[in-house]
Tab-separated table of C-alpha atoms in Angstrom:
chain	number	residue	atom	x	y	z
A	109	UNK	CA	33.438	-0.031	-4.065
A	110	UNK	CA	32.682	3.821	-4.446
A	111	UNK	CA	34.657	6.185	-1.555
A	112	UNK	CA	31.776	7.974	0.594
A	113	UNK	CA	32.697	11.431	-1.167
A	114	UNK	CA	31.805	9.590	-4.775
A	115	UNK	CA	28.828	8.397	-3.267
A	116	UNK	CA	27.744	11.524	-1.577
A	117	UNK	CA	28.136	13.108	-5.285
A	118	UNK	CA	25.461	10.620	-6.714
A	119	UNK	CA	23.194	11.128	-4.067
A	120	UNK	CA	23.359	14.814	-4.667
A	121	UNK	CA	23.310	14.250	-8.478
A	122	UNK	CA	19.937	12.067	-8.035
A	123	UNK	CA	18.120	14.629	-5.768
A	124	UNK	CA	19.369	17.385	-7.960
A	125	UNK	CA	17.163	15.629	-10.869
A	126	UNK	CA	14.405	13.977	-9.075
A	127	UNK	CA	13.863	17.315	-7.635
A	128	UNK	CA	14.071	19.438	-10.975
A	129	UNK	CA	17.058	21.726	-8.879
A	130	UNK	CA	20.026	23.489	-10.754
A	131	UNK	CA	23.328	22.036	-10.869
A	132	UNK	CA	25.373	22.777	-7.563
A	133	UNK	CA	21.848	23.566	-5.779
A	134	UNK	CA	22.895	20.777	-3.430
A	135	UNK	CA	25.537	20.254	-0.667
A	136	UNK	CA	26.841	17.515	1.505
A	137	UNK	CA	26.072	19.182	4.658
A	138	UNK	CA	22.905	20.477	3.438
A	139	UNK	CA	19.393	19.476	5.710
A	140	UNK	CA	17.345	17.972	2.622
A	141	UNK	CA	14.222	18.789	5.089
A	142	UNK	CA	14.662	22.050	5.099
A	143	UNK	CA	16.695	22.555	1.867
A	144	UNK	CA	14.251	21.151	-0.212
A	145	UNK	CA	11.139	21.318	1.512
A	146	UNK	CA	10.175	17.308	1.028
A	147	UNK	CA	7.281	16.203	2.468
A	148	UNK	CA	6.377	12.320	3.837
A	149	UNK	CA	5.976	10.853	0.498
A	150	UNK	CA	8.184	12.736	-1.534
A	151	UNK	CA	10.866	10.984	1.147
A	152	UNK	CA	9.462	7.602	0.373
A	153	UNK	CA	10.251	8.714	-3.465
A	154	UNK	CA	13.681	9.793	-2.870
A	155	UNK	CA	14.468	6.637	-0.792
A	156	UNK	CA	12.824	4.681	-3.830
A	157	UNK	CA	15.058	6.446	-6.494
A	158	UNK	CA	18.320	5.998	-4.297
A	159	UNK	CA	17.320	2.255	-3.671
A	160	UNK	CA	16.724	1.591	-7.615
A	161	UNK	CA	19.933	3.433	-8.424
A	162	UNK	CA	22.165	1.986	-6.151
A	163	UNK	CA	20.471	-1.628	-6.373
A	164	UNK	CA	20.739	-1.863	-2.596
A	165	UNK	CA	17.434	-1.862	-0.048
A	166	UNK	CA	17.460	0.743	2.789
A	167	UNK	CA	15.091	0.186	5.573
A	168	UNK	CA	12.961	3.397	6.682
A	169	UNK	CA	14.342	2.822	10.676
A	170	UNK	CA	18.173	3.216	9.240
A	171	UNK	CA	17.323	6.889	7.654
A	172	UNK	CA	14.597	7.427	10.105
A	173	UNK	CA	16.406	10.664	11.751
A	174	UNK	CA	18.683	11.336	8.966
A	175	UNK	CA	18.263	14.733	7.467
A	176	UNK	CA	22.111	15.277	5.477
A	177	UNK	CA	23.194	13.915	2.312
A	178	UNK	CA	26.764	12.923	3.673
A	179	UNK	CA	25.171	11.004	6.249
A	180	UNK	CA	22.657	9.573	3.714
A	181	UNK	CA	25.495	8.335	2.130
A	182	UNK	CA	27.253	6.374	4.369
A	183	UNK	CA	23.989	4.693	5.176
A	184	UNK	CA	24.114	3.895	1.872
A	185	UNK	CA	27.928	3.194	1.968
A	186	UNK	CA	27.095	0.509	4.718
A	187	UNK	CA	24.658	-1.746	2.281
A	188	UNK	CA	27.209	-1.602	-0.990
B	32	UNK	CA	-24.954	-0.197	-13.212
B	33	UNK	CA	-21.680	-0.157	-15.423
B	34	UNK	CA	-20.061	3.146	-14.491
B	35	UNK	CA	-21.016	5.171	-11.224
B	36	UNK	CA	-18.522	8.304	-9.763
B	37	UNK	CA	-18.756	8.697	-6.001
B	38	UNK	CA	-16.630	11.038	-3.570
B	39	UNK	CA	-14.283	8.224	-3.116
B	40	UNK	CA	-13.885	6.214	-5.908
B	41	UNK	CA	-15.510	5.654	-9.548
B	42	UNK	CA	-15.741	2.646	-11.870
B	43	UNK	CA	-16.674	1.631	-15.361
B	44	UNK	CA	-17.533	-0.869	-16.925
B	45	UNK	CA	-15.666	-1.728	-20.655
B	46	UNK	CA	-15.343	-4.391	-23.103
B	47	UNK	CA	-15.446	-7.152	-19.884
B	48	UNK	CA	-13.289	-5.091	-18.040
B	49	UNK	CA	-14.377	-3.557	-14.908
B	50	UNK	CA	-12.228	-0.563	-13.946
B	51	UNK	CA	-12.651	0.517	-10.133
B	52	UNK	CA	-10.472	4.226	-9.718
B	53	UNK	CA	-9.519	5.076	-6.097
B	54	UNK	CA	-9.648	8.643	-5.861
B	55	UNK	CA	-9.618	10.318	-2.031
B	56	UNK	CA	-7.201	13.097	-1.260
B	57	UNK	CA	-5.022	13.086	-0.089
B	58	UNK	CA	-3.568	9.130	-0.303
B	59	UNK	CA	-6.714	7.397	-0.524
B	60	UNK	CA	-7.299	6.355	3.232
B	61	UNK	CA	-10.013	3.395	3.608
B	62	UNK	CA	-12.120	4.836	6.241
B	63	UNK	CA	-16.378	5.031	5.691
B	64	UNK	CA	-16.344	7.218	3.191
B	65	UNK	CA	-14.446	4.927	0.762
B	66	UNK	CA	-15.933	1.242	2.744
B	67	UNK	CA	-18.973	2.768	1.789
B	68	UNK	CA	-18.491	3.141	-1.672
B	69	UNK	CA	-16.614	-0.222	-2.133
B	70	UNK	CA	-19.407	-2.314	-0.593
B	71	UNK	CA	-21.297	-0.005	-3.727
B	72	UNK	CA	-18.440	-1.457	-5.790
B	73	UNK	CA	-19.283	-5.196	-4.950
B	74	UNK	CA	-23.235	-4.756	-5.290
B	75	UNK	CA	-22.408	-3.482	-9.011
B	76	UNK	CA	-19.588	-5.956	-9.213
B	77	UNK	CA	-21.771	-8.632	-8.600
B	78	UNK	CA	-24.639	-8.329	-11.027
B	79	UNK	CA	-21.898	-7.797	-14.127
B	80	UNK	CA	-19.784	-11.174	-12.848
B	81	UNK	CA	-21.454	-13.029	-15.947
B	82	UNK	CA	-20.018	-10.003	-18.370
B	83	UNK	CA	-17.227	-9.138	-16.786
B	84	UNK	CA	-13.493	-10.932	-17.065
B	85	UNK	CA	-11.433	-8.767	-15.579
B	86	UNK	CA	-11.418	-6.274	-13.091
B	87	UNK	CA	-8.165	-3.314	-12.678
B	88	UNK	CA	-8.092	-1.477	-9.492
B	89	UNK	CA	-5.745	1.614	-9.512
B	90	UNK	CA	-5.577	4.901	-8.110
B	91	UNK	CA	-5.796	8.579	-9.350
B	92	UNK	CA	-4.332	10.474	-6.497
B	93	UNK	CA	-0.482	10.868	-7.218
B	94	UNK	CA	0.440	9.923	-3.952
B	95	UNK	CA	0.212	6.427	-4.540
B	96	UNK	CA	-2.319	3.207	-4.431
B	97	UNK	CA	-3.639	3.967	-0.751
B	98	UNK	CA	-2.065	4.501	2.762
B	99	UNK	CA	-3.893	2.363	4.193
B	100	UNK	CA	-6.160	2.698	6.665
B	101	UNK	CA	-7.964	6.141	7.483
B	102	UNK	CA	-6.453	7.151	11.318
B	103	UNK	CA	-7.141	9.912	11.366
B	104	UNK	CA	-10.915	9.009	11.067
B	105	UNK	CA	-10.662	5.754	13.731
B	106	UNK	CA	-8.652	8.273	16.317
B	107	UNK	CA	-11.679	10.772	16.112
B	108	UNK	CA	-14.358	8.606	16.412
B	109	UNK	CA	-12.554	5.972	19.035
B	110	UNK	CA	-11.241	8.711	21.150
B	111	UNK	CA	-14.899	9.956	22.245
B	112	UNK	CA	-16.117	6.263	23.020
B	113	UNK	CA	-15.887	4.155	26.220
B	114	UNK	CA	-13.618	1.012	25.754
B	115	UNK	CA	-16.910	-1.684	24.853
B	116	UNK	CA	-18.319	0.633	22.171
B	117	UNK	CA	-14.764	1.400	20.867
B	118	UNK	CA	-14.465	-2.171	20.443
B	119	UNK	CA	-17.615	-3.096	18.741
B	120	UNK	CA	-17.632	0.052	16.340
B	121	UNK	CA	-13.945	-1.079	14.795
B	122	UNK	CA	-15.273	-4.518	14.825
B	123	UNK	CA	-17.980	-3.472	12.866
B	124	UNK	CA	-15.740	-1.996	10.481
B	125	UNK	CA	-13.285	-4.768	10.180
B	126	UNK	CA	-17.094	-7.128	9.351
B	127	UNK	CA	-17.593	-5.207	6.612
B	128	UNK	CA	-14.144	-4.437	4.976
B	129	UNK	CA	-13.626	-8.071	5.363
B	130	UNK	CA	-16.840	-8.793	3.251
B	131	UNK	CA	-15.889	-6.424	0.462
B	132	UNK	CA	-12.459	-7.995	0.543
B	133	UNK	CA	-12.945	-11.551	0.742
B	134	UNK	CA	-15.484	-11.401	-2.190
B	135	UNK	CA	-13.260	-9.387	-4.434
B	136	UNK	CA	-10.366	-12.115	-3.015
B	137	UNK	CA	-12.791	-15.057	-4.941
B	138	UNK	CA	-14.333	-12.866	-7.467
B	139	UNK	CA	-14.726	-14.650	-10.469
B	140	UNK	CA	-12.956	-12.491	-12.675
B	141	UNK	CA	-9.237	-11.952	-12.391
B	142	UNK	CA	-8.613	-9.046	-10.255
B	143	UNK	CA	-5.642	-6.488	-11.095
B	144	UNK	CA	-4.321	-4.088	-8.924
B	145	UNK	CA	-2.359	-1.513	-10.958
B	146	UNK	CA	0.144	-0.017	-8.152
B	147	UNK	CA	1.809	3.381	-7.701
B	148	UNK	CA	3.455	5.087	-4.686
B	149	UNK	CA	2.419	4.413	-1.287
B	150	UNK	CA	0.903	0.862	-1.041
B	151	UNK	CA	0.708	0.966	3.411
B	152	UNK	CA	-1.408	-1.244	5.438
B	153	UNK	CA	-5.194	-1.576	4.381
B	154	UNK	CA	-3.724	-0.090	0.929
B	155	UNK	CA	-1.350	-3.544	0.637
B	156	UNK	CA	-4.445	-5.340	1.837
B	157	UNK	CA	-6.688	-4.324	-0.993
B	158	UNK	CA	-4.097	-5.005	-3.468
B	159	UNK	CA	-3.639	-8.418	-1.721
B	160	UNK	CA	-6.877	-9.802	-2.716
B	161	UNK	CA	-6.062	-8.955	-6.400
B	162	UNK	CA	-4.830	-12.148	-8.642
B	163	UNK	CA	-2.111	-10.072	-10.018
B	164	UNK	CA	-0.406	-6.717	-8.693
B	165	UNK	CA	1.749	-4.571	-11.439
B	166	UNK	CA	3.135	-2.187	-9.604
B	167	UNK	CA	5.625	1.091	-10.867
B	168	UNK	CA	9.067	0.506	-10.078
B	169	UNK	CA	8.711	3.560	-7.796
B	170	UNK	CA	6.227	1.901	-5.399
B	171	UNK	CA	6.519	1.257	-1.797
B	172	UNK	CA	4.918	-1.311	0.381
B	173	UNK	CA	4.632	-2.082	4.324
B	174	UNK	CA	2.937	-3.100	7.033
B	175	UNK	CA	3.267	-0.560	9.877
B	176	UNK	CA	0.540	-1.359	12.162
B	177	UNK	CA	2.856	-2.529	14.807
B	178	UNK	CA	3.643	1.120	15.276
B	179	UNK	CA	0.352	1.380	17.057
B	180	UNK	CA	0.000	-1.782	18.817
B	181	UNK	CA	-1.940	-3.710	16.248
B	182	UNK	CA	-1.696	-5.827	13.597
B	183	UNK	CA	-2.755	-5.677	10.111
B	184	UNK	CA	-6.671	-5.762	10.415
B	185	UNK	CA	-7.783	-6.184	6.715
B	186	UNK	CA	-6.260	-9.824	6.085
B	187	UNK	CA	-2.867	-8.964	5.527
B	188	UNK	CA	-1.043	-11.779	7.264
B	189	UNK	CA	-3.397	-14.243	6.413
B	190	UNK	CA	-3.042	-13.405	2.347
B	191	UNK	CA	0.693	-12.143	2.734
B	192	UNK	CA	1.481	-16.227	4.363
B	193	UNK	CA	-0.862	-17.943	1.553
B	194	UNK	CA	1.030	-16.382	-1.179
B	195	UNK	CA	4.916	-15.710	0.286
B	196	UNK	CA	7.213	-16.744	2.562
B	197	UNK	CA	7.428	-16.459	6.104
B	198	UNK	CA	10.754	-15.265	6.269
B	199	UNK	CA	9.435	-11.871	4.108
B	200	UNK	CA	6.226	-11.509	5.871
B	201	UNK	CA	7.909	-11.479	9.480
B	202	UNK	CA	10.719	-8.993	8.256
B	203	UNK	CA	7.253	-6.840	6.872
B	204	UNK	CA	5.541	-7.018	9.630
B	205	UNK	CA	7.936	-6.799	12.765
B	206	UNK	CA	10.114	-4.225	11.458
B	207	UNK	CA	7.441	-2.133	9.340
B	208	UNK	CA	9.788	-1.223	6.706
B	209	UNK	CA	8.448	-0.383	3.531
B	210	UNK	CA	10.274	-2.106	0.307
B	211	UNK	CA	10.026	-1.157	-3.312
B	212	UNK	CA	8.810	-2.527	-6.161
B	213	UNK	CA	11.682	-4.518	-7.043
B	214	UNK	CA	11.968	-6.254	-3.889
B	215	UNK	CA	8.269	-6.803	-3.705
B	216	UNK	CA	8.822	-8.379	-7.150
B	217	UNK	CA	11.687	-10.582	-5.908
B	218	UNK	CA	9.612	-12.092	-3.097
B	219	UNK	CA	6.527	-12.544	-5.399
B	220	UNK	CA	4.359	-10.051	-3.866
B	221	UNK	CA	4.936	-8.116	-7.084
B	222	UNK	CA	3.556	-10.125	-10.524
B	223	UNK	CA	4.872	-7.718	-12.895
B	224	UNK	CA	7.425	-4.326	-13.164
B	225	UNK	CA	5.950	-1.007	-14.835
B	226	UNK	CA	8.010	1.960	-15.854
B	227	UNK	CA	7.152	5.238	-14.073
B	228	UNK	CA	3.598	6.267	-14.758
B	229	UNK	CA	3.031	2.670	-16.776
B	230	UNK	CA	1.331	0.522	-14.464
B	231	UNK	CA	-2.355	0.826	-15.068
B	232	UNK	CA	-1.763	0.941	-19.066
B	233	UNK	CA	0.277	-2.489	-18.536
B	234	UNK	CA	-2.870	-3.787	-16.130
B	235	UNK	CA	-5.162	-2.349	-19.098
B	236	UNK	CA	-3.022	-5.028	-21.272
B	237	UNK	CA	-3.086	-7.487	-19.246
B	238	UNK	CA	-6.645	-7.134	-18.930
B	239	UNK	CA	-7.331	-7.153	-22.275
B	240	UNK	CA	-5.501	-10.339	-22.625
B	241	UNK	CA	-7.784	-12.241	-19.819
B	242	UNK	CA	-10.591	-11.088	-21.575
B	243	UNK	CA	-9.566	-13.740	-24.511
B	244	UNK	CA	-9.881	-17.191	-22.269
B	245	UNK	CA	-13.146	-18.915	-21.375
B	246	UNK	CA	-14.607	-17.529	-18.290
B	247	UNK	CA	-15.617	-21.262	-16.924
B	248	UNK	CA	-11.687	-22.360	-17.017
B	249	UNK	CA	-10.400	-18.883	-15.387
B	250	UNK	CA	-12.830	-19.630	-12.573
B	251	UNK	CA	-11.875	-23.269	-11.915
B	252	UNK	CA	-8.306	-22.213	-12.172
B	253	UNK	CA	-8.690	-19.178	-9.758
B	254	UNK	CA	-10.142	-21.263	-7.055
B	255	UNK	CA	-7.388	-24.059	-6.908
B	256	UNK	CA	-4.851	-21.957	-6.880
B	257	UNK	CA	-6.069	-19.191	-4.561
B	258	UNK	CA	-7.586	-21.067	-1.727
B	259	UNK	CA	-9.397	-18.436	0.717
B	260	UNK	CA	-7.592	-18.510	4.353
B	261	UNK	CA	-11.180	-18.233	6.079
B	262	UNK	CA	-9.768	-19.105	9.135
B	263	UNK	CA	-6.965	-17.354	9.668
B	264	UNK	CA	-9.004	-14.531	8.536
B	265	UNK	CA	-11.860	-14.847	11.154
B	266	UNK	CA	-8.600	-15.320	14.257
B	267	UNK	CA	-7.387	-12.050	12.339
B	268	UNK	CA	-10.246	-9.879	13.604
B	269	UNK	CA	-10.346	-11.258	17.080
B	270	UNK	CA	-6.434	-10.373	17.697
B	271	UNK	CA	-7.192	-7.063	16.535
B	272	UNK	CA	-10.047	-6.339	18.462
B	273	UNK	CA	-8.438	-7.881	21.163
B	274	UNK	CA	-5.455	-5.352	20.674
B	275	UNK	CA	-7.271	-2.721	19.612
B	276	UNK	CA	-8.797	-2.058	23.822
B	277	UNK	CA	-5.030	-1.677	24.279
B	278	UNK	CA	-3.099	1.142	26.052
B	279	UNK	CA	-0.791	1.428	23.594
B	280	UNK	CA	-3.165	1.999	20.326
B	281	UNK	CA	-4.841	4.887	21.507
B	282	UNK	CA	-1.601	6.354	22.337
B	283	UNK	CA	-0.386	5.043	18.801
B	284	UNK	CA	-3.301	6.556	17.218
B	285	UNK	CA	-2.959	9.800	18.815
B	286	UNK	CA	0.647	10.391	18.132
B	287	UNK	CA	0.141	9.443	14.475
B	288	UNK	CA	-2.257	12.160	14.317
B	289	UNK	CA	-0.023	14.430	15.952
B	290	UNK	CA	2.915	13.239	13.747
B	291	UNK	CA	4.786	16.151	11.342
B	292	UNK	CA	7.918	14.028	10.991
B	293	UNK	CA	8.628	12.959	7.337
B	294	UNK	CA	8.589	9.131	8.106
B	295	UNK	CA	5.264	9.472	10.437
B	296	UNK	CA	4.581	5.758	10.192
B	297	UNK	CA	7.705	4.818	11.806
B	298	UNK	CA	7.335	4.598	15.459
């Protein structure tokens, strides 16, 4: 199983391409809301891309208030 | 008439394909506008049922298949009426979207819905009539009417528990998570994966394919294997009007409307 900082890195990796965003643009701390600017769906597109990647499922109330990518990851962490 | 191109949606008719587009900004919400122009869609549909073997549904907006139901549209227009009339104007609605959706459930062509993106609520219910969904292996699909006191209104449950398991359709509905294309595919809801941006040229295939077997055997197969839940269907529009006179829907409704949150159809 992947440590939460190797995770973290693939999350940022994936919404550094999904999102068309230079390499480094992204940090674990960052707010994704705010950093990025991501509406409703484009959330429901990221969540898609990190579900299909990681071949896990992650239900929209276990994100719902989650706005970090380290945080992102360990909800990720928790279905590996 | 074999192509028409309305404010909501356009079709055309090809080669014994019918080809109905879904085309609303800004996700395709099912309120009059686009009931409207589907009960158009079944009067044309209708006459070209001897010509016709196939029929793809899609969507051109980017954001996906549909969101579902138009709330913003029932909140304005439910908010100004007294409790009866609110009642008997969304039971209206649910007579008629029931009609366009239970014929297109037994047309007899096969019926594809070609998915993308958001697939919510009324937008899962229209694709639930269809004989086949192919959906994008970026789409998403729920049920979160519970959100504001109701249930699925469009014969959701009804379809959803003739053609999966209970055990999926209760973790749909109660929790109102949406689940992607994979998983959809994994429970059945899902007939067939598309690459990004393939689905409607793989429903286009498929089509093309149906078009090849004789129309008398597609229909006899069609209706043994896809019984219509008439019953279930007609209890489905009593709970929801019941519900619907609710405290907690209006409330629902409202805070939907209000809702800037990036997951605004989570409670």
């Amino acid at each position: 199983m992947p440590t939460l900082e190797q995770t973290t890195q693939e999350v940022l990796n994936l919404a550094t391409t999904h999102f068309k965003l230079p390499l480094g643009a992204l940090s674990p701390e960052d707010d994704f809301f705010k950093k990025l600017g991501i509406d409703s769906l484009q959330t429901l597109e990221l969540l898609s891309r990190i579900e299909n990647h990681f071949g896990i499922e992650l239900p929209d109330y276990e994100v719902q208030g989650v706005s970090d990518f380290k945080t992102l990851a360990e909800r990720i962490q928790s279905r590996l | 008439m074999k192509s028409f191109e309305g404010q909501a949606l356009r079709w055309e008719w090809r080669d014994g394909v019918l080809e109905l587009t879904l085309d609303r900004a800004p996700a395709n919400e099912i309120g009059t506008a686009m009931l409207r122009e589907l009960e158009h869609f079944v009067g044309a549909a209708r006459q070209l049922t001897t010509e016709t073997s196939a029929c793809v549904i899609s969507s051109a907006q980017k954001s996906g298949f549909s969101a579902g139901a138009d709330l913003r549209e029932l909140y304005q227009g439910a908010v100004a009426l007294d409790e009866k009339d609110r009642s008997a104007g969304v039971r209206e609605f649910l007579e008629r979207i029931h009609s366009v959706l239970n014929w297109l459930d037994e047309a007899p062509f096969v019926t594809i819905a070609a998915v993308h993106g958001v697939c919510f609520g009324g937008g899962l219910e229209l694709a639930l009539v269809c004989d086949v969904i192919i959906a994008d292996k970026m789409a998403r699909f729920a049920f979160p009417e519970l959100r504001l006191g109701l249930i699925p209104g469009f014969g959701g449950i009804p379809r959803l528990k003739r053609d999966l398991g209970n055990g999926f359709v209760r973790d749909l509905l109660l929790t109102g998570r949406s689940v992607n294309a994979t998983r959809a595919q994994a429970v059945g809801l899902v007939s067939q994966l598309a690459a990004e941006g393939e689905a409607l040229k793989l429903a286009r295939a498929t089509a093309s394919q149906i078009t090849k077997f004789d129309a008398g055997t597609r229909v006899a197969a069609k209706k043994f294997i896809k019984p219509i839940p008439r019953e279930e269907l007609r209890r489905e529009v009593e709970i929801f009007c019941e519900l619907f006179t609710g405290p907690a829907v209006m409330a629902g409704l409202k805070k939907f409307v209000e809702n800037t949150s990036p997951m605004p159809y989570q409670p």
